[in-house]
Amino acid sequence: MDKSGAASYVYAKACGMLGKAYVGKNAVKLFNAKSLSDLWALIFTEPVPVVPEMLLANQIEYEAVKRFVSQYSHLLENYTSPDSFPVELLRRYEIENLKVFAASLSMGETKAPRIVDIGNYSVLDYSGWPDLSKITKDSPFEWYNAVPRIAERQKLDYALDLQEIKNLWSALNHVSDGTKDVLVDFFREIYSIKNLLWALRLRVYYNFKKEAVEENLFYVGDAPSKSDPICAYAYEILDWDLDSFPVWSKWRFAEYLNRHEEGEVWSIAPMVVEQNFRYFEAAKTKKLFHQYPMTDVTLVMFFRIKQQELDCIRAATERLRLNADKNEAMYVAGVKPDALEHDIER
């Protein structure tokens, strides 16, 4: 079908799927499940696999991802030639597959690990196992052609993540339906926040100094800098006193800080800030999905909202596996039932 027809069909299908998605208040159902078997029955129509609890937990998470990739791929397939940006979003799973392959090989494993197959959108040749150079040959990741030492993996994982972000930024230039500026603004905001949160965690939990944090930031230019489109938020707070509420109270995101009580010792809590940003993104994606129907924004926001659902499924699965507190698990997943019905804007 032509692009306008495909866009109309995709929007209608996406609306239907999101109406059933376990996000917002609907996500609470996941955390009300009494067992992993109950959780499986809630999410899937297939019979519950007869496997040990640990394997069932892994299977729930894996099948949820597989189902999402299938749903998203089917939406893309309605376009004769989809724009590159919505396709590039799937590359996240290729990168995770490559990390898993490299980790398995570096540990001396001989059996190919389980992966998430993205079908026709794949650029890796998984039949090349166990030869990493064959797996990545003629792909954007051809440079990753040797089994890394265990000590090298973190650096190489960072390089893969950085390549993903740069590829996404480049693909934004090819959005053809008039929503390029909307997606650029969204991408810049979301990845600026990711950088900011990463910088906070490195400073608070690992006591990284400014120079060390800079070396671990993501960027879309030639190097991390204050002027990079996704680095400004992180650079802004690199020198701030982590224990001074008066300093942080003037921050552009002060509303997302952990509570300050007069007369009590205060330190910034990255987890609280992150959770509040999750609430912000959940509302933002929902709003943009409906604000720009039948455009690339539909696909991108569908992708992001379904990622939120996968986060909730993982958290609900872990809660049952570890017998953890329901409210704590919901908090970790970013579920805020009484707030997600409202649009959050800044």
Tab-separated table of C-alpha atoms in Angstrom:
chain	number	residue	atom	x	y	z
A	1	MET	CA	0.000	0.000	0.000
A	2	ASP	CA	1.107	3.631	-0.451
A	3	LYS	CA	2.746	5.488	2.429
A	4	SER	CA	-0.362	7.388	3.553
A	5	GLY	CA	-2.425	4.205	3.545
A	6	ALA	CA	0.282	2.344	5.421
A	7	ALA	CA	0.553	5.148	7.978
A	8	SER	CA	-3.208	5.088	8.636
A	9	TYR	CA	-3.234	1.312	9.043
A	10	VAL	CA	-0.163	1.342	11.305
A	11	TYR	CA	-1.647	4.027	13.545
A	12	ALA	CA	-4.889	2.074	13.932
A	13	LYS	CA	-3.034	-1.174	14.694
A	14	ALA	CA	-0.681	0.550	17.122
A	15	CYS	CA	-3.614	2.152	18.955
A	16	GLY	CA	-5.199	-1.268	19.357
A	17	MET	CA	-2.033	-2.858	20.711
A	18	LEU	CA	-1.275	-0.001	23.087
A	19	GLY	CA	-4.818	-0.151	24.407
A	20	LYS	CA	-3.979	-3.633	25.695
A	21	ALA	CA	-0.415	-2.847	26.794
A	22	TYR	CA	0.588	-3.214	30.438
A	23	VAL	CA	1.645	0.382	31.001
A	24	GLY	CA	0.271	3.110	33.240
A	25	LYS	CA	-2.554	1.939	35.460
A	26	ASN	CA	-2.889	-1.245	33.428
A	27	ALA	CA	0.618	-2.265	34.528
A	28	VAL	CA	-0.668	-2.794	38.068
A	29	LYS	CA	-2.224	-6.066	36.853
A	30	LEU	CA	1.275	-7.456	36.309
A	31	PHE	CA	2.215	-6.795	39.913
A	32	ASN	CA	-1.010	-8.314	41.234
A	33	ALA	CA	-0.066	-11.735	39.828
A	34	LYS	CA	0.363	-14.290	42.620
A	35	SER	CA	2.803	-16.563	40.808
A	36	LEU	CA	4.930	-16.754	37.677
A	37	SER	CA	2.340	-19.099	36.183
A	38	ASP	CA	-0.356	-16.483	36.797
A	39	LEU	CA	1.863	-13.841	35.213
A	40	TRP	CA	2.423	-16.007	32.133
A	41	ALA	CA	-1.317	-16.627	31.776
A	42	LEU	CA	-1.970	-12.885	32.026
A	43	ILE	CA	0.530	-11.934	29.314
A	44	PHE	CA	0.329	-14.840	26.862
A	45	THR	CA	-2.400	-17.016	25.371
A	46	GLU	CA	-0.174	-20.101	25.048
A	47	PRO	CA	-0.215	-22.736	27.826
A	48	VAL	CA	2.195	-22.202	30.699
A	49	PRO	CA	5.464	-24.067	29.965
A	50	VAL	CA	6.183	-26.967	32.305
A	51	VAL	CA	9.603	-25.804	33.486
A	52	PRO	CA	11.229	-24.875	36.826
A	53	GLU	CA	10.395	-21.427	38.235
A	54	MET	CA	13.793	-19.944	37.363
A	55	LEU	CA	13.477	-21.037	33.744
A	56	LEU	CA	9.893	-19.798	33.602
A	57	ALA	CA	10.991	-16.345	34.774
A	58	ASN	CA	13.575	-16.189	31.989
A	59	GLN	CA	11.068	-17.514	29.475
A	60	ILE	CA	8.502	-14.838	30.343
A	61	GLU	CA	11.007	-12.051	29.749
A	62	TYR	CA	12.342	-13.622	26.550
A	63	GLU	CA	8.921	-14.325	25.039
A	64	ALA	CA	7.734	-10.805	25.887
A	65	VAL	CA	10.662	-9.323	23.963
A	66	LYS	CA	10.110	-11.715	21.046
A	67	ARG	CA	6.453	-10.755	20.868
A	68	PHE	CA	7.260	-7.056	20.877
A	69	VAL	CA	9.877	-7.412	18.122
A	70	SER	CA	7.341	-9.347	16.053
A	71	GLN	CA	4.654	-6.687	16.593
A	72	TYR	CA	6.989	-3.829	15.718
A	73	SER	CA	8.406	-5.622	12.676
A	74	HIS	CA	4.899	-6.264	11.353
A	75	LEU	CA	4.132	-2.553	11.643
A	76	LEU	CA	7.298	-1.682	9.710
A	77	GLU	CA	6.475	-4.226	7.005
A	78	ASN	CA	3.404	-2.231	5.998
A	79	TYR	CA	5.720	0.360	4.457
A	80	THR	CA	7.299	-0.373	1.091
A	81	SER	CA	10.361	1.557	2.236
A	82	PRO	CA	10.195	2.682	5.879
A	83	ASP	CA	12.348	5.585	7.007
A	84	SER	CA	15.660	4.495	8.484
A	85	PHE	CA	15.076	5.922	11.970
A	86	PRO	CA	12.219	3.581	13.003
A	87	VAL	CA	14.240	0.670	11.599
A	88	GLU	CA	17.390	1.721	13.461
A	89	LEU	CA	15.510	1.479	16.755
A	90	LEU	CA	15.514	-2.310	16.325
A	91	ARG	CA	19.308	-2.251	16.173
A	92	ARG	CA	19.270	-2.203	19.997
A	93	TYR	CA	18.524	-5.934	19.885
A	94	GLU	CA	21.302	-6.654	17.377
A	95	ILE	CA	23.744	-4.882	19.669
A	96	GLU	CA	22.569	-6.872	22.680
A	97	ASN	CA	22.891	-10.070	20.631
A	98	LEU	CA	26.442	-9.138	19.698
A	99	LYS	CA	27.315	-8.417	23.328
A	100	VAL	CA	25.918	-11.808	24.362
A	101	PHE	CA	27.842	-13.608	21.616
A	102	ALA	CA	31.089	-11.855	22.533
A	103	ALA	CA	30.585	-12.576	26.236
A	104	SER	CA	29.886	-16.257	25.579
A	105	LEU	CA	32.946	-16.629	23.373
A	106	SER	CA	35.201	-14.799	25.837
A	107	MET	CA	34.051	-17.261	28.525
A	108	GLY	CA	34.981	-20.193	26.288
A	109	GLU	CA	31.426	-21.390	25.665
A	110	THR	CA	30.836	-23.535	22.589
A	111	LYS	CA	27.039	-23.510	22.388
A	112	ALA	CA	25.506	-20.493	20.666
A	113	PRO	CA	23.500	-18.416	23.168
A	114	ARG	CA	19.842	-17.560	22.733
A	115	ILE	CA	19.263	-14.320	20.850
A	116	VAL	CA	16.414	-12.036	19.837
A	117	ASP	CA	16.020	-12.391	16.076
A	118	ILE	CA	14.866	-9.238	14.276
A	119	GLY	CA	14.329	-11.104	11.024
A	120	ASN	CA	14.722	-9.204	7.764
A	121	TYR	CA	16.059	-6.167	9.605
A	122	SER	CA	19.081	-8.055	10.916
A	123	VAL	CA	22.548	-7.078	9.701
A	124	LEU	CA	24.402	-9.868	11.519
A	125	ASP	CA	24.980	-13.394	10.206
A	126	TYR	CA	24.299	-15.609	13.196
A	127	SER	CA	25.128	-18.730	11.197
A	128	GLY	CA	28.761	-17.648	11.491
A	129	TRP	CA	28.945	-18.851	15.112
A	130	PRO	CA	31.476	-19.289	16.678
A	131	ASP	CA	33.501	-17.045	14.333
A	132	LEU	CA	32.809	-13.455	15.406
A	133	SER	CA	34.355	-12.056	12.222
A	134	LYS	CA	31.852	-14.034	10.121
A	135	ILE	CA	28.951	-12.901	12.280
A	136	THR	CA	29.776	-9.205	11.828
A	137	LYS	CA	31.127	-9.341	8.254
A	138	ASP	CA	29.689	-6.678	5.901
A	139	SER	CA	27.708	-5.121	8.754
A	140	PRO	CA	28.093	-1.751	10.524
A	141	PHE	CA	29.783	-3.751	13.300
A	142	GLU	CA	32.434	-5.364	11.114
A	143	TRP	CA	35.106	-3.751	13.293
A	144	TYR	CA	34.057	-6.104	16.118
A	145	ASN	CA	35.745	-9.143	14.587
A	146	ALA	CA	37.741	-10.788	17.380
A	147	VAL	CA	36.803	-12.422	20.667
A	148	PRO	CA	37.491	-9.868	23.408
A	149	ARG	CA	39.292	-10.562	26.630
A	150	ILE	CA	37.013	-10.327	29.643
A	151	ALA	CA	38.743	-7.103	30.717
A	152	GLU	CA	38.005	-5.527	27.311
A	153	ARG	CA	34.290	-6.212	27.193
A	154	GLN	CA	33.103	-3.153	29.104
A	155	LYS	CA	35.004	-0.811	26.790
A	156	LEU	CA	33.674	-2.595	23.707
A	157	ASP	CA	30.112	-2.581	25.064
A	158	TYR	CA	30.434	1.184	25.448
A	159	ALA	CA	31.666	1.452	21.849
A	160	LEU	CA	28.636	-0.509	20.624
A	161	ASP	CA	26.220	1.656	22.613
A	162	LEU	CA	27.901	4.795	21.323
A	163	GLN	CA	27.622	3.552	17.743
A	164	GLU	CA	23.917	2.882	18.259
A	165	ILE	CA	23.296	6.430	19.487
A	166	LYS	CA	25.300	7.995	16.660
A	167	ASN	CA	23.494	5.872	14.064
A	168	LEU	CA	20.131	6.946	15.471
A	169	TRP	CA	21.165	10.598	15.401
A	170	SER	CA	22.293	10.258	11.789
A	171	ALA	CA	19.071	8.472	10.806
A	172	LEU	CA	17.018	11.393	12.108
A	173	ASN	CA	18.207	13.367	9.076
A	174	HIS	CA	16.262	10.989	6.824
A	175	VAL	CA	12.826	11.323	8.441
A	176	SER	CA	10.680	12.224	5.458
A	177	ASP	CA	7.185	12.955	6.772
A	178	GLY	CA	7.681	16.405	8.296
A	179	THR	CA	8.192	15.262	11.890
A	180	LYS	CA	11.991	15.424	11.904
A	181	ASP	CA	12.106	18.355	14.346
A	182	VAL	CA	9.704	16.612	16.741
A	183	LEU	CA	11.823	13.469	16.795
A	184	VAL	CA	15.105	15.381	17.040
A	185	ASP	CA	13.777	17.271	20.072
A	186	PHE	CA	12.515	14.056	21.662
A	187	PHE	CA	15.734	12.149	21.000
A	188	ARG	CA	17.879	15.023	22.274
A	189	GLU	CA	15.825	15.278	25.471
A	190	ILE	CA	15.715	11.555	26.238
A	191	TYR	CA	19.402	10.906	25.597
A	192	SER	CA	20.452	14.091	27.374
A	193	ILE	CA	18.553	12.800	30.398
A	194	LYS	CA	20.193	9.370	30.062
A	195	ASN	CA	23.602	11.053	30.053
A	196	LEU	CA	22.637	13.169	33.041
A	197	LEU	CA	21.479	10.142	35.040
A	198	TRP	CA	24.602	8.210	34.078
A	199	ALA	CA	26.786	11.107	35.241
A	200	LEU	CA	24.886	11.248	38.545
A	201	ARG	CA	25.292	7.513	39.158
A	202	LEU	CA	29.009	7.643	38.376
A	203	ARG	CA	29.509	10.550	40.773
A	204	VAL	CA	27.326	9.261	43.621
A	205	TYR	CA	27.873	5.495	43.524
A	206	TYR	CA	31.417	5.264	42.127
A	207	ASN	CA	32.889	8.579	43.291
A	208	PHE	CA	34.053	9.409	39.759
A	209	LYS	CA	35.689	12.789	39.324
A	210	LYS	CA	34.771	15.158	36.511
A	211	GLU	CA	37.342	13.912	34.002
A	212	ALA	CA	36.404	10.265	34.553
A	213	VAL	CA	32.705	11.033	34.101
A	214	GLU	CA	33.411	12.896	30.851
A	215	GLU	CA	35.209	9.847	29.462
A	216	ASN	CA	32.094	7.735	30.013
A	217	LEU	CA	29.479	10.061	28.536
A	218	PHE	CA	27.705	9.341	25.268
A	219	TYR	CA	27.772	11.894	22.476
A	220	VAL	CA	26.725	12.362	18.857
A	221	GLY	CA	29.562	14.630	17.734
A	222	ASP	CA	33.276	13.898	17.634
A	223	ALA	CA	33.782	13.837	21.405
A	224	PRO	CA	31.865	14.620	24.602
A	225	SER	CA	31.605	18.374	25.166
A	226	LYS	CA	29.280	20.992	26.615
A	227	SER	CA	28.142	21.873	23.094
A	228	ASP	CA	27.259	18.313	22.081
A	229	PRO	CA	23.472	17.974	21.560
A	230	ILE	CA	23.107	15.289	24.251
A	231	CYS	CA	25.813	16.298	26.745
A	232	ALA	CA	24.724	19.698	28.072
A	233	TYR	CA	22.578	18.414	30.970
A	234	ALA	CA	25.398	16.194	32.231
A	235	TYR	CA	28.093	18.868	31.983
A	236	GLU	CA	25.899	21.300	33.880
A	237	ILE	CA	26.073	19.257	37.103
A	238	LEU	CA	29.602	17.800	36.991
A	239	ASP	CA	30.952	20.292	39.554
A	240	TRP	CA	27.891	20.637	41.769
A	241	ASP	CA	28.083	19.685	45.448
A	242	LEU	CA	26.126	16.434	45.767
A	243	ASP	CA	25.127	17.273	49.351
A	244	SER	CA	23.969	20.872	48.894
A	245	PHE	CA	20.230	21.260	48.416
A	246	PRO	CA	20.504	25.070	47.922
A	247	VAL	CA	22.665	24.378	44.847
A	248	TRP	CA	20.297	21.789	43.376
A	249	SER	CA	17.138	23.704	44.282
A	250	LYS	CA	17.889	26.106	41.410
A	251	TRP	CA	18.290	23.262	38.906
A	252	ARG	CA	16.092	23.147	35.806
A	253	PHE	CA	14.868	19.729	37.011
A	254	ALA	CA	14.489	20.652	40.688
A	255	GLU	CA	10.945	19.236	40.709
A	256	TYR	CA	12.427	15.749	40.158
A	257	LEU	CA	14.724	15.832	43.200
A	258	ASN	CA	14.301	13.708	46.300
A	259	ARG	CA	12.512	15.495	49.128
A	260	HIS	CA	14.361	17.961	51.313
A	261	GLU	CA	13.380	18.426	54.962
A	262	GLU	CA	14.555	21.560	56.735
A	263	GLY	CA	17.277	20.785	59.261
A	264	GLU	CA	17.998	17.275	57.931
A	265	VAL	CA	21.072	16.089	56.053
A	266	TRP	CA	20.350	15.864	52.316
A	267	SER	CA	22.165	14.248	49.400
A	268	ILE	CA	20.906	13.869	45.866
A	269	ALA	CA	19.367	10.440	45.224
A	270	PRO	CA	19.900	9.397	41.578
A	271	MET	CA	17.246	6.671	41.800
A	272	VAL	CA	14.544	9.162	42.806
A	273	VAL	CA	15.541	11.514	40.002
A	274	GLU	CA	15.510	8.618	37.533
A	275	GLN	CA	12.058	7.462	38.616
A	276	ASN	CA	10.637	10.951	38.202
A	277	PHE	CA	12.127	11.164	34.726
A	278	ARG	CA	10.460	7.833	33.931
A	279	TYR	CA	7.100	9.337	34.826
A	280	PHE	CA	7.918	12.291	32.592
A	281	GLU	CA	8.843	10.076	29.635
A	282	ALA	CA	5.788	7.852	30.060
A	283	ALA	CA	3.477	10.845	29.804
A	284	LYS	CA	5.516	12.454	27.013
A	285	THR	CA	5.494	9.385	24.771
A	286	LYS	CA	1.762	8.891	25.219
A	287	LYS	CA	1.083	12.524	24.351
A	288	LEU	CA	3.301	12.549	21.240
A	289	PHE	CA	1.839	9.265	19.992
A	290	HIS	CA	-1.604	10.851	19.736
A	291	GLN	CA	-0.392	14.338	18.815
A	292	TYR	CA	1.314	13.188	15.589
A	293	PRO	CA	-0.783	10.300	14.232
A	294	MET	CA	0.096	8.539	10.980
A	295	THR	CA	3.736	9.692	11.020
A	296	ASP	CA	7.091	8.241	12.040
A	297	VAL	CA	6.300	9.580	15.507
A	298	THR	CA	3.622	6.872	15.753
A	299	LEU	CA	6.206	4.119	15.273
A	300	VAL	CA	8.831	5.697	17.510
A	301	MET	CA	6.435	6.329	20.399
A	302	PHE	CA	4.940	2.853	19.999
A	303	PHE	CA	8.477	1.494	20.339
A	304	ARG	CA	9.180	3.579	23.456
A	305	ILE	CA	5.857	2.777	25.149
A	306	LYS	CA	6.322	-0.935	24.535
A	307	GLN	CA	9.806	-0.659	26.050
A	308	GLN	CA	8.109	0.695	29.157
A	309	GLU	CA	5.846	-2.357	29.117
A	310	LEU	CA	8.856	-4.674	28.882
A	311	ASP	CA	10.412	-2.897	31.877
A	312	CYS	CA	7.219	-3.565	33.836
A	313	ILE	CA	7.146	-7.233	32.813
A	314	ARG	CA	10.772	-7.673	33.885
A	315	ALA	CA	10.118	-5.994	37.234
A	316	ALA	CA	6.981	-8.068	37.863
A	317	THR	CA	8.862	-11.250	36.978
A	318	GLU	CA	11.740	-10.388	39.299
A	319	ARG	CA	9.312	-9.554	42.104
A	320	LEU	CA	7.775	-13.016	41.943
A	321	ARG	CA	11.090	-14.793	41.493
A	322	LEU	CA	12.617	-13.035	44.517
A	323	ASN	CA	9.389	-12.719	46.528
A	324	ALA	CA	9.977	-8.962	46.698
A	325	ASP	CA	7.606	-6.238	47.839
A	326	LYS	CA	4.999	-5.327	45.226
A	327	ASN	CA	5.145	-1.572	45.783
A	328	GLU	CA	8.932	-1.524	45.590
A	329	ALA	CA	8.847	-3.483	42.334
A	330	MET	CA	6.308	-1.071	40.870
A	331	TYR	CA	8.482	1.849	41.909
A	332	VAL	CA	11.545	0.334	40.241
A	333	ALA	CA	9.520	-0.167	37.051
A	334	GLY	CA	8.402	3.451	37.053
A	335	VAL	CA	4.733	2.653	37.637
A	336	LYS	CA	2.814	5.530	39.157
A	337	PRO	CA	-0.882	4.644	38.727
A	338	ASP	CA	-2.254	7.891	40.121
A	339	ALA	CA	-0.100	10.115	37.907
A	340	LEU	CA	0.229	8.544	34.480
A	341	GLU	CA	-3.220	9.657	33.386
A	342	HIS	CA	-1.967	13.227	33.300
A	343	ASP	CA	0.343	14.769	30.753
A	344	ILE	CA	3.539	16.098	32.271
A	345	GLU	CA	5.070	19.057	30.509
A	346	ARG	CA	7.926	21.375	31.225
